[in-house]
Tab-separated table of C-alpha atoms in Angstrom:
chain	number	residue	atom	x	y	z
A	1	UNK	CA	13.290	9.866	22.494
A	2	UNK	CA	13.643	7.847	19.523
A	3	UNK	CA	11.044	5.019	20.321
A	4	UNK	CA	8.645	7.951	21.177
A	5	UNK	CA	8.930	9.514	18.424
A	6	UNK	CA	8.674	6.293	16.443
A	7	UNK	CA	5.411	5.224	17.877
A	8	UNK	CA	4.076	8.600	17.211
A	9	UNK	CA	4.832	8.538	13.865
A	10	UNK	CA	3.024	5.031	13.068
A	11	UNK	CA	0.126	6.452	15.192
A	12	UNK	CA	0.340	10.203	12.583
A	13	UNK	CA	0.527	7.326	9.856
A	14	UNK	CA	-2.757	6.737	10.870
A	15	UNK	CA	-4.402	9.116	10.969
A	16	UNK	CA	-3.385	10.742	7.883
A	17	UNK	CA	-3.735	7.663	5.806
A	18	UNK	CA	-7.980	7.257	7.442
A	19	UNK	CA	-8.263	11.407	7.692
A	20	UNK	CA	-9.294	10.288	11.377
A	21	UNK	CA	-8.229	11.806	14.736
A	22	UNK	CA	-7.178	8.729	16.136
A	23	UNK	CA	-6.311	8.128	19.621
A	24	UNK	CA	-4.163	4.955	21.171
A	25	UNK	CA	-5.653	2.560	23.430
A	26	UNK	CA	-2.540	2.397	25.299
A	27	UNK	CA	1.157	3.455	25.152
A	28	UNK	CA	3.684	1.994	27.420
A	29	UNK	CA	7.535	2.947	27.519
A	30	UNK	CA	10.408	1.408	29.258
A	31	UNK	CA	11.838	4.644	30.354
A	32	UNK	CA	11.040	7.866	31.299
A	33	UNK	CA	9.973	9.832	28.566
A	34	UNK	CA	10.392	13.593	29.698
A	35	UNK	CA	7.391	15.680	28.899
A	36	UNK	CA	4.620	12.684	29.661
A	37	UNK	CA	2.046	15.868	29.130
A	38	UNK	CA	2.958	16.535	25.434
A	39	UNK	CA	2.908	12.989	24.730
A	40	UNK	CA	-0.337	12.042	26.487
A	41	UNK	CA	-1.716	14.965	24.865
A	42	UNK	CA	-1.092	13.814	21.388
A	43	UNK	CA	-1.310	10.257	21.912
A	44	UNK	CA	-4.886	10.682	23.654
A	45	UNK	CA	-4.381	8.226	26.404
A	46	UNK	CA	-2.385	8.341	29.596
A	47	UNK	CA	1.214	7.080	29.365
A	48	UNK	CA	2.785	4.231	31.420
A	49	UNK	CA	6.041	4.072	32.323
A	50	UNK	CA	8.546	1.478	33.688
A	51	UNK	CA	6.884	-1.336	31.767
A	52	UNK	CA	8.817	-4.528	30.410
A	53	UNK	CA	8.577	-3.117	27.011
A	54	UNK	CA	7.766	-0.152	24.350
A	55	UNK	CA	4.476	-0.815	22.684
A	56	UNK	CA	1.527	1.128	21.187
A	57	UNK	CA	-1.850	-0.358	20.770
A	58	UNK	CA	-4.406	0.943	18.743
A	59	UNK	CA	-8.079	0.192	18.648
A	60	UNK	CA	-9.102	-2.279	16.026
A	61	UNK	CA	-11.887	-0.575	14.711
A	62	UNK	CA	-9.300	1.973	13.802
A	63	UNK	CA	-6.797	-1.383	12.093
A	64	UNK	CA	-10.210	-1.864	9.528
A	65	UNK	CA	-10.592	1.926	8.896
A	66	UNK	CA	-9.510	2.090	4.948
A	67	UNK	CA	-6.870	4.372	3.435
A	68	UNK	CA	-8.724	6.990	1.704
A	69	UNK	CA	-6.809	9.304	-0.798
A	70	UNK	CA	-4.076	9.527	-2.046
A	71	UNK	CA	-1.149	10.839	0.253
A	72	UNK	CA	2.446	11.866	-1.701
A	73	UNK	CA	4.140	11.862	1.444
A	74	UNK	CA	2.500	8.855	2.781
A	75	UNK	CA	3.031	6.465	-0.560
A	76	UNK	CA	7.052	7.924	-0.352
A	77	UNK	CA	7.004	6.296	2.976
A	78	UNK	CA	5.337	3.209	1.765
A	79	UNK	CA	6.234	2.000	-1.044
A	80	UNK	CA	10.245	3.678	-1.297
A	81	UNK	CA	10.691	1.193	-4.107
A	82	UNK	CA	8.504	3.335	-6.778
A	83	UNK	CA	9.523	6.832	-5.324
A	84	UNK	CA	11.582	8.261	-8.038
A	85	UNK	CA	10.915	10.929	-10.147
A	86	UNK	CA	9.063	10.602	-13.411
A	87	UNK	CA	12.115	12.311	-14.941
A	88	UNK	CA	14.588	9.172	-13.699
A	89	UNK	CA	11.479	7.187	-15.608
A	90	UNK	CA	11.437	9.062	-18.483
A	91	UNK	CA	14.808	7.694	-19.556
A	92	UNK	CA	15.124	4.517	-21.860
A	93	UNK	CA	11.927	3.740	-20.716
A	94	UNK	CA	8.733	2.906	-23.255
A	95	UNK	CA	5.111	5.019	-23.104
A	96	UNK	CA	3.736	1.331	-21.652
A	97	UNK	CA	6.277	1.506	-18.592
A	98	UNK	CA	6.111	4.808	-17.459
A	99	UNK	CA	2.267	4.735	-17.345
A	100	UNK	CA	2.514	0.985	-15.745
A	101	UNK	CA	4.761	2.775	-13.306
A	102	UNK	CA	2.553	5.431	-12.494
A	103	UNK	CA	-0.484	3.419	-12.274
A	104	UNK	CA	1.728	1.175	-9.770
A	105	UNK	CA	2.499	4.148	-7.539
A	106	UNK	CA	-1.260	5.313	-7.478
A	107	UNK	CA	-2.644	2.280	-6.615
A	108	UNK	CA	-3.295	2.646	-3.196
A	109	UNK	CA	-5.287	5.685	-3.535
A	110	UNK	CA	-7.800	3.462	-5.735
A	111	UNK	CA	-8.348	3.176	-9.272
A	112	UNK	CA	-6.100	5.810	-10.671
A	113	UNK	CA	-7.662	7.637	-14.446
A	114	UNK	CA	-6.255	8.054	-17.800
A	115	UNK	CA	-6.614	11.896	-16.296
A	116	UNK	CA	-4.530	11.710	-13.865
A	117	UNK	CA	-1.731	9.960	-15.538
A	118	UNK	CA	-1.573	11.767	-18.908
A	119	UNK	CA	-1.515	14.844	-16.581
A	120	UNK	CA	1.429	13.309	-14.561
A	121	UNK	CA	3.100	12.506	-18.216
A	122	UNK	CA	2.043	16.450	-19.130
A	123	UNK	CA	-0.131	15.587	-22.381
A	124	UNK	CA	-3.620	15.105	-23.193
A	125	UNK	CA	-5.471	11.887	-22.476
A	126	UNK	CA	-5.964	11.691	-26.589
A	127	UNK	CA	-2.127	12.126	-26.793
A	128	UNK	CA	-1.610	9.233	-24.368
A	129	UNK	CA	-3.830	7.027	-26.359
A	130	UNK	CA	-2.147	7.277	-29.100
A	131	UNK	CA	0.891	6.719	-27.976
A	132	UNK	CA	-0.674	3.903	-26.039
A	133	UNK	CA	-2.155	2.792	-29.507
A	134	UNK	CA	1.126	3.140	-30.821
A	135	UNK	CA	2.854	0.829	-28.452
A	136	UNK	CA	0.019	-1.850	-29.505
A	137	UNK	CA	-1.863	-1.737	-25.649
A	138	UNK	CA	-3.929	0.469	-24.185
A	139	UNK	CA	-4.269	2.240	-20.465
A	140	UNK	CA	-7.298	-0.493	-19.465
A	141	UNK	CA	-4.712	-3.355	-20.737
A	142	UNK	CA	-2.442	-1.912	-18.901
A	143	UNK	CA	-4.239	-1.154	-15.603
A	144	UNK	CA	-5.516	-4.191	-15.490
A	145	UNK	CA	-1.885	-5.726	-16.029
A	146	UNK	CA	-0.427	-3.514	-12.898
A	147	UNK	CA	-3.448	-4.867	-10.880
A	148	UNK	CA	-2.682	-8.270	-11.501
A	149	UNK	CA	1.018	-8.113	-10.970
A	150	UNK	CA	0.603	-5.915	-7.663
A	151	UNK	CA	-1.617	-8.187	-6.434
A	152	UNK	CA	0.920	-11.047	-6.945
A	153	UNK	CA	3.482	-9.389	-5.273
A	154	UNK	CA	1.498	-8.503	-2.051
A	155	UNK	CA	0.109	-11.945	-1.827
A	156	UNK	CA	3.365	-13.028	-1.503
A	157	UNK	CA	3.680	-11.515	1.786
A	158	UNK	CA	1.842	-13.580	4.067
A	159	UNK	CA	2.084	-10.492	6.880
A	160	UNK	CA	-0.331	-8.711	3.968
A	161	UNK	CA	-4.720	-9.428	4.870
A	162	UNK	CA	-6.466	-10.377	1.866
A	163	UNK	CA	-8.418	-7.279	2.646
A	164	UNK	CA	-5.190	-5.066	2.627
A	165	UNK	CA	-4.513	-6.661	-0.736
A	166	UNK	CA	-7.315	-5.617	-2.609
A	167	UNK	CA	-6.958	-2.036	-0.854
A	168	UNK	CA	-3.254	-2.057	-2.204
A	169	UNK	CA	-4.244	-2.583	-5.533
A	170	UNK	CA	-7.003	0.222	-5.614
A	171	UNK	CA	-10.358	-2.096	-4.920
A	172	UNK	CA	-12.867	-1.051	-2.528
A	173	UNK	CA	-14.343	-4.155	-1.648
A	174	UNK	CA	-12.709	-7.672	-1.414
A	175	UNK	CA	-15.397	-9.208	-3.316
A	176	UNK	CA	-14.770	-7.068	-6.217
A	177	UNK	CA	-10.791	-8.154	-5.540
A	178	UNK	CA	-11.845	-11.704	-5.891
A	179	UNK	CA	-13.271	-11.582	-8.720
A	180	UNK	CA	-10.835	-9.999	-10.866
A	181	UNK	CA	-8.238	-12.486	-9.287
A	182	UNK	CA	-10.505	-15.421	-10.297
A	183	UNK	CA	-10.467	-13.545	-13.944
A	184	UNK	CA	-6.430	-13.826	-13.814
A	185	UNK	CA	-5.436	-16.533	-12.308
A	186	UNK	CA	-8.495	-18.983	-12.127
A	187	UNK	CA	-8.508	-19.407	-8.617
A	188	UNK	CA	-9.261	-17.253	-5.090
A	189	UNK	CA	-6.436	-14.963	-3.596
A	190	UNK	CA	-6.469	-17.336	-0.615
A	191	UNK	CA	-6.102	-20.493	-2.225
A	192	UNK	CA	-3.106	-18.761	-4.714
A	193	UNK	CA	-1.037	-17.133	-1.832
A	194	UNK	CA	-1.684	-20.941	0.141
A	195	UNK	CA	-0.409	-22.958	-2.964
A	196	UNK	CA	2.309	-20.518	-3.578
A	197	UNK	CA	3.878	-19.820	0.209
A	198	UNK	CA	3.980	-23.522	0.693
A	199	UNK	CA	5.789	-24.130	-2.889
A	200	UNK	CA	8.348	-21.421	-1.446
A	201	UNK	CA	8.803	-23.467	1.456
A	202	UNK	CA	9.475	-26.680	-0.100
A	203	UNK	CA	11.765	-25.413	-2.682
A	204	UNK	CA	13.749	-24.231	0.234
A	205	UNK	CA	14.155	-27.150	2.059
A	206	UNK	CA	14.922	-29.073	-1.226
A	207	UNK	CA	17.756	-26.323	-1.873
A	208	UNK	CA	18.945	-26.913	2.030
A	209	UNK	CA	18.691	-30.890	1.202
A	210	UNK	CA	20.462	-30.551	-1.769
C-alpha cells in the first residue's frame, strides 16, 4: 500500500506542479495491489503485477513540461528547508534577510515582485524600499543576490539539469540563465558545476590520503 501510494503521489506531483492531467506510461508492482481498478483508473495505464520490481515511468515529454505557478503545498514539499513561517523569520532577523528569504522560497514560481513580498511582509512596496534603502541595498540587489546564490547551490547537485536550474531560480529560458551566470561568475553553468564537482572530488581523496 505504501509504494502505491508513493508512486501516486510523485505522479499527483506532476501534475499539479505542470497543471496537466498526466497519465503514466507504465506502472509495475511487485505485489498485489488490491483494487488494480482504482489504481489503473488514476494512474491511466493498466497495472502489472508480479514484476521484479516497483517502478513508475512517465512519458518524457511530460519530464520537459515546466513548473508553472506557484504551489504552497508543492514548494513545502520541495524545498522543507525554507518552510517556516515568516513569523519564526521575523525574529533577530534584518529587512535584507527576510525579503532574501522570501524571494528564496518563491523562486520556483519565477521571478517573484516587490508586490508580492512587501505583501507577504504586510507593508507597502514604498515602505519596503525604504527600509530596503535603509539597510543600504535594494530588492533588485537583492534578487539578483538570491539568484546567484540559488543557482550555486543547485549546481552543486549534479542529479539537478542545467535546465532545472534556471527553472529553480525563476528563469524561463536557459539562455536567459546563462547569461546572468556569465554576469556572476564569468563563466557558463556547465563549465562552473564541472570545475567545481571535480574540485569536491579531489579534496576528498586528498582528505582520505591524508
Amino acid at each position: 500500500m505504501l509504494v502505491g501510494i508513493t508512486l501516486a503521489c510523485l505522479l499527483e506531483l506532476g501534475r499539479r506542479g505542470t497543471g496537466q492531467p498526466l497519465t503514466a506510461r507504465s506502472v509495475e508492482f511487485t505485489h498485489a495491489m488490491g483494487d488494480v481498478q482504482t489504481l489503473e483508473a488514476y494512474f491511466g495505464r493498466r497495472i502489472r503485477t508480479g514484476a521484479p520490481w516497483n517502478r513508475l515511468t512517465v512519458h518524457r515529454r511530460d519530464l520537459d513540461r515546466p513548473f508553472v505557478s506557484y504551489n504552497e503545498e508543492l514548494l513545502e514539499i520541495l524545498t522543507p528547508a525554507l518552510d517556516r513561517s515568516i513569523d519564526e523569520q521575523r525574529r533577530g532577523r534584518s529587512m535584507t534577510e527576510m525579503v532574501k528569504w522570501i524571494i528564496k522560497r518563491s523562486l520556483t514560481g519565477g521571478c517573484p515582485d516587490i508586490q508580492a513580498v512587501a505583501r507577504e511582509l504586510g507593508m507597502s512596496n514604498r515602505t519596503l524600499q525604504r527600509r530596503l534603502a535603509g539597510e543600504n541595498t535594494s530588492f533588485k540587489h537583492l534578487l539578483t543576490e538570491a539568484r546567484h546564490e540559488q543557482s550555486l547551490a543547485y549546481l552543486a547537485d549534479p542529479s539537478l539539469d542545467i535546465k532545472e536550474v534556471a527553472f529553480l531560480v525563476g528563469y524561463e529560458d536557459q539562455n536567459s540563465f546563462y547569461r546572468a551566470f556569465r554576469l556572476w561568475e564569468g563563466d557558463t553553468p556547465s563549465n562552473w558545476r564541472a570545475k567545481h564537482l571535480s574540485d569536491g572530488v579531489s579534496n576528498k581523496k586528498i582528505g582520505a590520503t591524508g
